[in-house]
PDB file of C-alpha atoms in Angstrom:
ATOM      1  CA  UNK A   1       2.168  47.077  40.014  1.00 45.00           C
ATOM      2  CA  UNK A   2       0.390  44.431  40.404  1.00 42.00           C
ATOM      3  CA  UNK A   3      -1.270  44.451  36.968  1.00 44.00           C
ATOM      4  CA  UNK A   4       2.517  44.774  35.563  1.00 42.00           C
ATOM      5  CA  UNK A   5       3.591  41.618  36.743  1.00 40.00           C
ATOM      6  CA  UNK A   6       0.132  39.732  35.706  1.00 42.00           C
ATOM      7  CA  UNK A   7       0.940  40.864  32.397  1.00 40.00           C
ATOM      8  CA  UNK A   8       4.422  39.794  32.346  1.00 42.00           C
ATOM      9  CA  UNK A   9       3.880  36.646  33.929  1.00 38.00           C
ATOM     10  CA  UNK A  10       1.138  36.163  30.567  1.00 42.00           C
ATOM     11  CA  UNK A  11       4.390  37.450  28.444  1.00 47.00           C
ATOM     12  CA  UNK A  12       6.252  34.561  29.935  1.00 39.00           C
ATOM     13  CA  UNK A  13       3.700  31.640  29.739  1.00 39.00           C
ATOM     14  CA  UNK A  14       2.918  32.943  25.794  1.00 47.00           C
ATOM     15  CA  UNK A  15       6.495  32.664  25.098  1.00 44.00           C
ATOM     16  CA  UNK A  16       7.136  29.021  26.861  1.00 40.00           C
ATOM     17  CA  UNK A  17       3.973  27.973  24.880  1.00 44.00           C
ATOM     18  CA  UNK A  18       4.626  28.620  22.016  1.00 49.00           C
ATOM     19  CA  UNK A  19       8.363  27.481  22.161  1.00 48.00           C
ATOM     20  CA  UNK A  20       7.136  24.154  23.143  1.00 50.00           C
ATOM     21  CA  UNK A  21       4.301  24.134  20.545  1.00 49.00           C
ATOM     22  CA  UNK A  22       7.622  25.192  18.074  1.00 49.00           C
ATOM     23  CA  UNK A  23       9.680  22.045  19.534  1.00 51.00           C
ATOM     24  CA  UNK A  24       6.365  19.598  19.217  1.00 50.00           C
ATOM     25  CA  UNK A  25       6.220  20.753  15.731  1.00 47.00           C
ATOM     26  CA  UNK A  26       9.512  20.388  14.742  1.00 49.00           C
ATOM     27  CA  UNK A  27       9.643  16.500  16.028  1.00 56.00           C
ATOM     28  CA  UNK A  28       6.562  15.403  14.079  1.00 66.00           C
ATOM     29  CA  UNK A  29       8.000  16.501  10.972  1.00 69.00           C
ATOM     30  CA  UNK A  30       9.181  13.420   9.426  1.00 67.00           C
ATOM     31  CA  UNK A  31      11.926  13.774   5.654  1.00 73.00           C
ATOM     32  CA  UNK A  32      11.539  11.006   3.001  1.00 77.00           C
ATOM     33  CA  UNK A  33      14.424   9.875   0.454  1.00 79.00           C
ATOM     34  CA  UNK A  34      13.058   9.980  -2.780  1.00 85.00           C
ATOM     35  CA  UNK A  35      13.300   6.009  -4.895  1.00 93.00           C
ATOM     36  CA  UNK A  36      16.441   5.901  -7.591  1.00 94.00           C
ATOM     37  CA  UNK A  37      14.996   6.188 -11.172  1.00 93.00           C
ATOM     38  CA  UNK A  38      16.685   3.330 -11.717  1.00 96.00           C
ATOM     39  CA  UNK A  39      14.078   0.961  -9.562  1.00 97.00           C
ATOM     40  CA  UNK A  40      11.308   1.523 -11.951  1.00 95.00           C
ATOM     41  CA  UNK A  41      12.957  -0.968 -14.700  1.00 97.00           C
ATOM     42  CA  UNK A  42      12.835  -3.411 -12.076  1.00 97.00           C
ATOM     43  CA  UNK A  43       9.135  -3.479 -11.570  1.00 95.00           C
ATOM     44  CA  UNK A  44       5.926  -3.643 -13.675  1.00 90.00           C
ATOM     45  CA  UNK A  45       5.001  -2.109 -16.069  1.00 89.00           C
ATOM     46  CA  UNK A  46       8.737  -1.051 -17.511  1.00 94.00           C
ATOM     47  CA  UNK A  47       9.451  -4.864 -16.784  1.00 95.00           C
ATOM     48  CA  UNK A  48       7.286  -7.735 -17.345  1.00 93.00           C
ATOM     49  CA  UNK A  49       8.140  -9.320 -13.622  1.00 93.00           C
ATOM     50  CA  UNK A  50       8.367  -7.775 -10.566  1.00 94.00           C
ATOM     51  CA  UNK A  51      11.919  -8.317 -10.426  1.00 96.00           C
ATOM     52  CA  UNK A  52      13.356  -6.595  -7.578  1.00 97.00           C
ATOM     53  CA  UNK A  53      10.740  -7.794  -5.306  1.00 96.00           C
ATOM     54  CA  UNK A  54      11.439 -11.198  -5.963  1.00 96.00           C
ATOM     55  CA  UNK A  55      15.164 -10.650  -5.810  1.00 97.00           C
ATOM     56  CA  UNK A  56      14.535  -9.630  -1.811  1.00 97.00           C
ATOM     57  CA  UNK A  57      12.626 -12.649  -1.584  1.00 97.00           C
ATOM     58  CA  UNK A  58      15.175 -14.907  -2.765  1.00 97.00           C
ATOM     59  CA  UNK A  59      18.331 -13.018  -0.609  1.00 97.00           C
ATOM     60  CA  UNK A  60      15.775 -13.339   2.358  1.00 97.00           C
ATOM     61  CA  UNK A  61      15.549 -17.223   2.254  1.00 97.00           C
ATOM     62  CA  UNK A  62      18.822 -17.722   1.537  1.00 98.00           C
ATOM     63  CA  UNK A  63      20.010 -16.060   4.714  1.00 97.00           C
ATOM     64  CA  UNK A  64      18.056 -18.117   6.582  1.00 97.00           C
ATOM     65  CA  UNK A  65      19.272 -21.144   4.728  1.00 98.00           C
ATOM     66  CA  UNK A  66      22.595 -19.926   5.081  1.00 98.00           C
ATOM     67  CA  UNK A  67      21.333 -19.212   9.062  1.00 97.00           C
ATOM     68  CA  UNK A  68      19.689 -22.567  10.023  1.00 97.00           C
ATOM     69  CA  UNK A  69      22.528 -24.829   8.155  1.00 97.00           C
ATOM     70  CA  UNK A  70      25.954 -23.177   9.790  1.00 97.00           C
ATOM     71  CA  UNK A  71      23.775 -23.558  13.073  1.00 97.00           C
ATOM     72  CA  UNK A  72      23.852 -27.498  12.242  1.00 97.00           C
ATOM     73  CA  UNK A  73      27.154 -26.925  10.915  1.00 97.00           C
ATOM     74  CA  UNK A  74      26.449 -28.714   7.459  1.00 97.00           C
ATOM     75  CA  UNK A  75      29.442 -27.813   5.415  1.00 97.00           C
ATOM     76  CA  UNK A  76      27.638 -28.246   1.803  1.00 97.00           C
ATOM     77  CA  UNK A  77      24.635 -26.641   2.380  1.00 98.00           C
ATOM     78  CA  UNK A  78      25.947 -23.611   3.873  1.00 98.00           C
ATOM     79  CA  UNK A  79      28.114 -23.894   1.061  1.00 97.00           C
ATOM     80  CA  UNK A  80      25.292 -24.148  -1.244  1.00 98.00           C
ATOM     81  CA  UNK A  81      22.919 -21.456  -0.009  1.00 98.00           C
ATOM     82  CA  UNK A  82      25.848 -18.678   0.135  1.00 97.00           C
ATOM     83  CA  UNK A  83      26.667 -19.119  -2.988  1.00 97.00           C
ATOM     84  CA  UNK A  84      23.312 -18.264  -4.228  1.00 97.00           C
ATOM     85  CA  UNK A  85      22.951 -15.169  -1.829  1.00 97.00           C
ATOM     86  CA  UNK A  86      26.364 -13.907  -2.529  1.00 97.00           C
ATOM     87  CA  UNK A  87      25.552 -14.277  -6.354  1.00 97.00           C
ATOM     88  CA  UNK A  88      22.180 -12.144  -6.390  1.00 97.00           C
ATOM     89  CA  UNK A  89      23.801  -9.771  -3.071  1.00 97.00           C
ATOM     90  CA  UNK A  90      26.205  -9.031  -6.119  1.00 97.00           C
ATOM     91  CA  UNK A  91      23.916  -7.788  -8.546  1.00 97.00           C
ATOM     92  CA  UNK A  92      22.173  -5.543  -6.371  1.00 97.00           C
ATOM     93  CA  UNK A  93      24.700  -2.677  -7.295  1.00 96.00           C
ATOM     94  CA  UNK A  94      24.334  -3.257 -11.135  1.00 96.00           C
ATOM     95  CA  UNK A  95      20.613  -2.989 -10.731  1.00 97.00           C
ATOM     96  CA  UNK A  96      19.989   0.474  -8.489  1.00 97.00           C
ATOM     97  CA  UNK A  97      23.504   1.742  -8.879  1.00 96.00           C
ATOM     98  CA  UNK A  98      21.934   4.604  -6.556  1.00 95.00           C
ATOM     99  CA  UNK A  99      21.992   1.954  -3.619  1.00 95.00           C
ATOM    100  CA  UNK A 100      25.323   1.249  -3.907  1.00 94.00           C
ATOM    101  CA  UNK A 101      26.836   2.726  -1.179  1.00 93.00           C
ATOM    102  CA  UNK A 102      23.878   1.431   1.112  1.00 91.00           C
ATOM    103  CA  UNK A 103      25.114  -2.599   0.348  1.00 94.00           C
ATOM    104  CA  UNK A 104      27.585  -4.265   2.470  1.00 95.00           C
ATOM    105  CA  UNK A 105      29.293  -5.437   0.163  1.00 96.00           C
ATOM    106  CA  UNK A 106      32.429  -6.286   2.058  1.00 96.00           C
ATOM    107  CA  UNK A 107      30.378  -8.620   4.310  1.00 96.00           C
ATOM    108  CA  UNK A 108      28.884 -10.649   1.592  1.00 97.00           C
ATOM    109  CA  UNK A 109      32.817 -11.392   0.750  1.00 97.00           C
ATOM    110  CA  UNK A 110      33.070 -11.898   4.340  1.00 97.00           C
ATOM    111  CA  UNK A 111      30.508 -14.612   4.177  1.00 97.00           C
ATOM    112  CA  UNK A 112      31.441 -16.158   1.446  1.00 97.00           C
ATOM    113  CA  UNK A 113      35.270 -16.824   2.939  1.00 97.00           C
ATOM    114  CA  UNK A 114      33.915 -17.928   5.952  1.00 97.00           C
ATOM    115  CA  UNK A 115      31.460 -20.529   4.366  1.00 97.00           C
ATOM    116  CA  UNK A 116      34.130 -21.712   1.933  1.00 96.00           C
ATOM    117  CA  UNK A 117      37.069 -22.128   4.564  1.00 96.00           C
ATOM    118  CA  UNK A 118      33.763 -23.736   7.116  1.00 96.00           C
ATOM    119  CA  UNK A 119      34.254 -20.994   9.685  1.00 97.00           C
ATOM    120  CA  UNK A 120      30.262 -21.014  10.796  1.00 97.00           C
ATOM    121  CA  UNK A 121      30.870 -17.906  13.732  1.00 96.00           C
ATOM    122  CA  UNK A 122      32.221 -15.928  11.025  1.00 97.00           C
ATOM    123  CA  UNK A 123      29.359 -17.142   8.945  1.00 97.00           C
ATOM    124  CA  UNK A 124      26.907 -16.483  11.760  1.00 97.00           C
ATOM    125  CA  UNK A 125      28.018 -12.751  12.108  1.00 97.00           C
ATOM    126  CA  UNK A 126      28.054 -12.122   8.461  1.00 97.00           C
ATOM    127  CA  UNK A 127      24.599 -13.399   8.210  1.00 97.00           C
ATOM    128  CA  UNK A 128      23.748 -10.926  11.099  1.00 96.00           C
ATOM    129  CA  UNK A 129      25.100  -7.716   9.640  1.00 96.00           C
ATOM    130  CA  UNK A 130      23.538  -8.642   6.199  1.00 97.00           C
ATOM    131  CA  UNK A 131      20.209  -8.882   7.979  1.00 96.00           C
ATOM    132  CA  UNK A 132      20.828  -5.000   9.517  1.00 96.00           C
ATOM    133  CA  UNK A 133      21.720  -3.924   6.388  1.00 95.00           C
ATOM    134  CA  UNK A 134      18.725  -5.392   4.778  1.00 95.00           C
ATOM    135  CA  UNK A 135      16.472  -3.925   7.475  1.00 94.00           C
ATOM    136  CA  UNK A 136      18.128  -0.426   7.437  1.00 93.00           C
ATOM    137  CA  UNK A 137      17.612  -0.139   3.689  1.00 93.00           C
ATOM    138  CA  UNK A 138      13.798  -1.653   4.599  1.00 94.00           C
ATOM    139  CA  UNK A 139      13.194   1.144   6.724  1.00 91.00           C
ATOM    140  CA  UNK A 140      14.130   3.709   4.213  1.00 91.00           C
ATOM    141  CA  UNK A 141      12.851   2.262   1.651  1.00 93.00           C
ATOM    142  CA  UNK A 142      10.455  -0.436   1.672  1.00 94.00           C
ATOM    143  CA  UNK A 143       7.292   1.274   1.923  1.00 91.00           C
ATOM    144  CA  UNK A 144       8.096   3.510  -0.435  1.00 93.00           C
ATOM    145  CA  UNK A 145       8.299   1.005  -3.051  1.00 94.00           C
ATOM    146  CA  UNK A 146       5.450  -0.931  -2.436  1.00 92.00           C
ATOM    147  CA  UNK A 147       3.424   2.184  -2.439  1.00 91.00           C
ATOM    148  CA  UNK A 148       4.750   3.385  -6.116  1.00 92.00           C
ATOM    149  CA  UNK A 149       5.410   0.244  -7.832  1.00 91.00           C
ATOM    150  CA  UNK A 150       2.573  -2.151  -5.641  1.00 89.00           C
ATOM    151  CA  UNK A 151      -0.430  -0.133  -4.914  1.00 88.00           C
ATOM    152  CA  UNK A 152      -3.396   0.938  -7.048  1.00 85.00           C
ATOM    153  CA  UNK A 153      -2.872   3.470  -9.966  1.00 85.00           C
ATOM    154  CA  UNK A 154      -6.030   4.563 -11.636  1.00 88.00           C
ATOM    155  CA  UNK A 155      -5.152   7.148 -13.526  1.00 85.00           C
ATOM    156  CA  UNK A 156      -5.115   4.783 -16.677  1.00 87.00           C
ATOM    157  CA  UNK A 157      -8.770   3.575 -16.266  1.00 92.00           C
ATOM    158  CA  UNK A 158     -12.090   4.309 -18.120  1.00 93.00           C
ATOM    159  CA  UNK A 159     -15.403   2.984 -16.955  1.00 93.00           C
ATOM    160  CA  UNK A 160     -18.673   3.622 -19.702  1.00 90.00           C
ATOM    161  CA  UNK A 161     -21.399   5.926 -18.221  1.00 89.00           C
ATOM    162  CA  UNK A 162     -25.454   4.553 -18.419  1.00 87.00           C
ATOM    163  CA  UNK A 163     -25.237   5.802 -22.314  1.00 88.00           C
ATOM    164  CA  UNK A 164     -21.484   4.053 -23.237  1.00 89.00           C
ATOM    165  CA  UNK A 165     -19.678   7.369 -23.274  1.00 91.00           C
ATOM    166  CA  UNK A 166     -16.062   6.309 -21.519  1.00 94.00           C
ATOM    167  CA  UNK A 167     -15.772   8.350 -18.502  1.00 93.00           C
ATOM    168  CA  UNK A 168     -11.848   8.737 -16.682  1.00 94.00           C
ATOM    169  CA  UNK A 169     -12.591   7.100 -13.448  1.00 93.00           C
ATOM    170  CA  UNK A 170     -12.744   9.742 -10.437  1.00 93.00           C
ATOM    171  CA  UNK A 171     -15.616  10.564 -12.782  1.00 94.00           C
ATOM    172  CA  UNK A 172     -17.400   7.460 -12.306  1.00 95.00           C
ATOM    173  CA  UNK A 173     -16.577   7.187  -8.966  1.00 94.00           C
ATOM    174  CA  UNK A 174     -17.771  10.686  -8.503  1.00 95.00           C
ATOM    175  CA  UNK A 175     -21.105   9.830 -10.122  1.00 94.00           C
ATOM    176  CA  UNK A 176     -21.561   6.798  -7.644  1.00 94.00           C
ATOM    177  CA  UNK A 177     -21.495   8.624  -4.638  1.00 95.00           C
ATOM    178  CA  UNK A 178     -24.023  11.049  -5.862  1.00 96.00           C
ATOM    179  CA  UNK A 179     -26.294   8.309  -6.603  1.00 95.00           C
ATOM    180  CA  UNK A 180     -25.935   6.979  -3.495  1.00 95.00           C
ATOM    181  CA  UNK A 181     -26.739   9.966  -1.710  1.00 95.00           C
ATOM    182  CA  UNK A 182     -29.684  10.873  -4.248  1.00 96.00           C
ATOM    183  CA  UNK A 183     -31.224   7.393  -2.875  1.00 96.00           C
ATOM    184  CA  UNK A 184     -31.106   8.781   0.790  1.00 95.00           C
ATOM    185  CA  UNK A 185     -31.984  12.268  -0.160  1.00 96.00           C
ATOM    186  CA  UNK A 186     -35.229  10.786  -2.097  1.00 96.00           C
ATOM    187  CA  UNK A 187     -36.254   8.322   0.651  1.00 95.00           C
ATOM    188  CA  UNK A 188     -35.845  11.019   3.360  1.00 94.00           C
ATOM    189  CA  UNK A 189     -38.223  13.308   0.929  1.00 95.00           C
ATOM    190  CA  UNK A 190     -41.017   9.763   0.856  1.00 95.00           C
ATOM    191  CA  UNK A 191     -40.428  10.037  -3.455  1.00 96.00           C
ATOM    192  CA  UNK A 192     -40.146   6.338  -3.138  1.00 96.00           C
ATOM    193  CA  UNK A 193     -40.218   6.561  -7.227  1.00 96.00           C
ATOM    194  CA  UNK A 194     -37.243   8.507  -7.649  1.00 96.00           C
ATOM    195  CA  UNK A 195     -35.197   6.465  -4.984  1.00 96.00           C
ATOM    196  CA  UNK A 196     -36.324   3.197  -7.120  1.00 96.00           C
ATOM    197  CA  UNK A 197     -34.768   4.905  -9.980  1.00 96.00           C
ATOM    198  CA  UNK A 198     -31.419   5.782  -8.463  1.00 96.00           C
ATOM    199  CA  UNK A 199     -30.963   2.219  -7.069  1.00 96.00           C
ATOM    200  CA  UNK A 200     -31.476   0.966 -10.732  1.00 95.00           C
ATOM    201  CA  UNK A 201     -28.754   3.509 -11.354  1.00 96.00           C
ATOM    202  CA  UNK A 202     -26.277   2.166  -8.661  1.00 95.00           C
ATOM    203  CA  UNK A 203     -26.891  -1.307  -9.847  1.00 94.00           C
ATOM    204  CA  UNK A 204     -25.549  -0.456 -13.308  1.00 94.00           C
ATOM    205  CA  UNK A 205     -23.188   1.735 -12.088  1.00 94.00           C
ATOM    206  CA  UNK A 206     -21.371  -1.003  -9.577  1.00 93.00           C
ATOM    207  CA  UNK A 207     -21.403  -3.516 -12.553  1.00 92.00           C
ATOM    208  CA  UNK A 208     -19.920  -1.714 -14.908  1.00 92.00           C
ATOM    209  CA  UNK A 209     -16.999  -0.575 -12.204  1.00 92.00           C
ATOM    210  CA  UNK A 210     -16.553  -4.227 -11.593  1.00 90.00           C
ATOM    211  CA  UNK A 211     -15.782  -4.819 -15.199  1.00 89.00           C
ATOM    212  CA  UNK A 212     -13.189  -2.361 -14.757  1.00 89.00           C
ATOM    213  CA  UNK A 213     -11.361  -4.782 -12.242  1.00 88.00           C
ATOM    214  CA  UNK A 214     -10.013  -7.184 -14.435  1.00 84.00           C
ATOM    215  CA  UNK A 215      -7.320  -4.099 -15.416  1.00 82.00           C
ATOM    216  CA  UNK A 216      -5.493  -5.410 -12.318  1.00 84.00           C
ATOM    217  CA  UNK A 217      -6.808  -8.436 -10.976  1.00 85.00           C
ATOM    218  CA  UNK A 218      -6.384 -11.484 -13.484  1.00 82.00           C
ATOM    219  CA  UNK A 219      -9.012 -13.817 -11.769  1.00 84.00           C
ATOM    220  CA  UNK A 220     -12.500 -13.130 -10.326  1.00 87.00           C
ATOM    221  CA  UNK A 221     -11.963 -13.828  -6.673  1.00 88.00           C
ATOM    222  CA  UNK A 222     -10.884  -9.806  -5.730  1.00 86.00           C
ATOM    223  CA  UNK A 223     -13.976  -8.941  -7.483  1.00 87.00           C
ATOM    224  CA  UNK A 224     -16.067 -11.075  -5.339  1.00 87.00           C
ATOM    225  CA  UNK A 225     -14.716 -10.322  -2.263  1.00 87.00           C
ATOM    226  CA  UNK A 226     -16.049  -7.015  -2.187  1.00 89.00           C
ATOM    227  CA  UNK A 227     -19.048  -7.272  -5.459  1.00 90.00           C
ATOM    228  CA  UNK A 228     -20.116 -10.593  -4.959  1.00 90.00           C
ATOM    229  CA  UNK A 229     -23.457 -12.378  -3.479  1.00 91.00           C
ATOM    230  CA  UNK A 230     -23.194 -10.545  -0.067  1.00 91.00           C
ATOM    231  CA  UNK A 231     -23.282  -7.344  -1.900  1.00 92.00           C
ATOM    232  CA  UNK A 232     -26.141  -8.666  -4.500  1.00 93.00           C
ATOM    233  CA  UNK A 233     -28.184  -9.776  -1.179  1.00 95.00           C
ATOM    234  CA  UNK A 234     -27.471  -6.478   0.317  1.00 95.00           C
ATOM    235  CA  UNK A 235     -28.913  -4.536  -2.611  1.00 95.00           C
ATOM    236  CA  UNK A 236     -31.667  -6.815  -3.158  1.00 96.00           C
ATOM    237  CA  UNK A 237     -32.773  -5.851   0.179  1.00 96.00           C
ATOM    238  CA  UNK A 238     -32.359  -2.079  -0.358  1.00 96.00           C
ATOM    239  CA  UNK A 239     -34.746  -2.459  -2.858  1.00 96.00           C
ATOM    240  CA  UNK A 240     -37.419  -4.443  -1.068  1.00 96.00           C
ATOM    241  CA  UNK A 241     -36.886  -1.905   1.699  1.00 96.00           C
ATOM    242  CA  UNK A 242     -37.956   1.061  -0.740  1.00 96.00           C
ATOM    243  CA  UNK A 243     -40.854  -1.109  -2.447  1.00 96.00           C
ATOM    244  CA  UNK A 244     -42.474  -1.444   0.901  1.00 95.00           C
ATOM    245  CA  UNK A 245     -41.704   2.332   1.449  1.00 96.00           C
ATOM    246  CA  UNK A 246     -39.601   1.784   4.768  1.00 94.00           C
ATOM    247  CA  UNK A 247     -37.657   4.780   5.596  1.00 92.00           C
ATOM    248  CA  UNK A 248     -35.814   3.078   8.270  1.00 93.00           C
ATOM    249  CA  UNK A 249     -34.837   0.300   6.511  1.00 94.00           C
ATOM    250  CA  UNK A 250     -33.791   1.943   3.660  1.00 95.00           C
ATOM    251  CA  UNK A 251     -31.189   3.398   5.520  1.00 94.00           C
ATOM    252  CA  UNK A 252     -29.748   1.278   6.938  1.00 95.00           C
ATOM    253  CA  UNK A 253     -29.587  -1.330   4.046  1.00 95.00           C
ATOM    254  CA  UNK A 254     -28.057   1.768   2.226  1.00 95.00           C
ATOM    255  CA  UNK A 255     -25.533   1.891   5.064  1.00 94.00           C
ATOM    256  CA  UNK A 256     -24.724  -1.952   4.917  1.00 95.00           C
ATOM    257  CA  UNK A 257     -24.028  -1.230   1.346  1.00 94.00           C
ATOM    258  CA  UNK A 258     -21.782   1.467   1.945  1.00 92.00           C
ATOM    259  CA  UNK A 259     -19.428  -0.708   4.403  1.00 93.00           C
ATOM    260  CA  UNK A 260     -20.064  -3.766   2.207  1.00 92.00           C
ATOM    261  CA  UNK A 261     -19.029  -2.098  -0.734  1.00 93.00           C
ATOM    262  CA  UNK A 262     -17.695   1.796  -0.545  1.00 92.00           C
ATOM    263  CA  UNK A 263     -15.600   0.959   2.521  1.00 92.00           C
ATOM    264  CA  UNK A 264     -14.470  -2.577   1.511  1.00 91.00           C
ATOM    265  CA  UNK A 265     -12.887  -1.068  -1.155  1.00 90.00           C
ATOM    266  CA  UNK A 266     -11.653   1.897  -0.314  1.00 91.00           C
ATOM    267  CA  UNK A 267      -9.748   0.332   2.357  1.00 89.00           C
ATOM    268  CA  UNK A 268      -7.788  -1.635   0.328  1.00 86.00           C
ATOM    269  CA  UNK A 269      -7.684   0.681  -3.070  1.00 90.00           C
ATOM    270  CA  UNK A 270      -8.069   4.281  -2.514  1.00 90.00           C
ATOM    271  CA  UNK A 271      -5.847   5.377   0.785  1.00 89.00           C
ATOM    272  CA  UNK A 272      -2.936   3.238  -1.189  1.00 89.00           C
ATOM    273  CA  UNK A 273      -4.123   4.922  -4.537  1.00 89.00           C
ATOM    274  CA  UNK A 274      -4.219   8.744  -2.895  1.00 90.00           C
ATOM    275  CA  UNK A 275      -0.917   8.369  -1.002  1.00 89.00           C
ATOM    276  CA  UNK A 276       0.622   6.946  -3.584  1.00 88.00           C
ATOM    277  CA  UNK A 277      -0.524  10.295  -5.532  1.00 88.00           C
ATOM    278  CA  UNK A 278       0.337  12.478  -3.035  1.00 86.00           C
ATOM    279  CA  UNK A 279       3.880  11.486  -2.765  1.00 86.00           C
ATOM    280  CA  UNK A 280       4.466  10.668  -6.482  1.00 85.00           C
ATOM    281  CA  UNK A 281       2.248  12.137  -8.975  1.00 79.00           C
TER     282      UNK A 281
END
């Protein structure tokens, strides 16, 4: 008998379990709202400007214009600044005709009435349910966009191997961290020769992906943020540490170049560059 209800009680506890492990599961699961085609025109490379970003940019200052000047009650500034806002809110529709439905439109009207006839409450709470609407489309949408039409897309990219053949570049990249780990693997072993060898390798190999740079970045400061002198010192002293034969300091100059270099720029290139992939590719 007593067995019986041991083994029920287990029944129980197994089904409470896993009914909570269901529920747990069910509230991390998050849905995303796929971007309107219709965005892409508005950003580079189907447009030569990032146009919709600097449309938000420009409806974001003017509703604190609009904001700050009914607060001071000046008449022809308020004026002024809702003019502009209610002229690009406008547009909005016409550009992502998708989004349509999302935009207040009636309260842009609203505003524009109330900053005409100088009726700064009314102006006040128009400017305040703009700003939720602006935020609620934000939270939908924002990241979204700055992760397809903002972040890093390699896919384009070629980088020359040691012998000029043009390599796509998860290639290249893929040959870097093998001869980074070849370095290790041949200091480890003491064949201090064949280490020597792979740094020469890694040398070439980082200046030929920094070359590969100017496909985004239009000046050289990125570059040298993350393949400048720091990283030249840091390599200089990788290879002083496997002149003198140094096991210990080979490693860790090897790991100072990996966080100097590897994880500099993976943190700002390639978790953008493989969600971006993994949501849109």
């Amino acid at each position: 008998m007593t067995n019986r209800k041991q083994l029920w009680l287990v029944g129980v506890f197994t089904i409470l379990l896993t009914s909570q492990s269901s529920q747990s599961f069910a509230q991390e699961e998050r849905s995303i709202t796929l971007l309107p085609d219709s965005l892409a025109q508005w950003y580079k490379p189907e447009n030569k400007r990032q146009v919709w970003l600097h449309t938000m940019f420009a409806l974001r200052r003017e509703l604190q214009a609009i904001d700050e000047y009914a607060a001071e009650q000046d008449l022809t500034l308020t004026r002024k600044w809702s003019d502009k806002f209610v002229n690009h809110f406008r547009k909005l529709p016409d550009m992502v005709p998708e989004w349509r439905d999302e935009m207040e439109l009636d309260e842009a009207d609203r505003l524009e009435t109330a900053a005409r006839s100088g009726d700064f409450k009314t102006v006040a709470s128009a400017v305040s349910r703009l700003q939720r609407n602006c935020r609620n489309c934000h939270r939908e949408y924002r990241a979204l966009a700055a992760l397809r039409y903002r972040s890093p897309n390699f896919s384009n990219i070629e980088i020359a191997d040691e012998e000029g053949v043009m390599k796509d570049f998860d290639t290249h990249m893929d040959s870097l961290s093998k001869t980074v780990n070849r370095i290790k693997i041949a200091s480890e072993d003491k064949r201090w020769a064949q280490a020597a060898k792979a740094s020469r390798e890694l040398r070439g190999q980082l200046y030929r992906l920094a070359e590969s740079c100017e496909s985004c970045h239009k000046d050289e400061l990125p570059r040298l943020r993350i393949l400048g002198d720091a990283s030249s010192r840091t390599l200089d002293e990788l290879d002083e540490a496997l002149t003198r034969q140094q096991p210990k300091s080979t490693g860790k100059k090897l790991g100072e170049a990996a966080v100097i270099i590897c994880a500099r720029c993976h943190g700002v290139h390639r978790t953008l560059s493989d969600t971006r992939s993994f949501l849109f590719d």
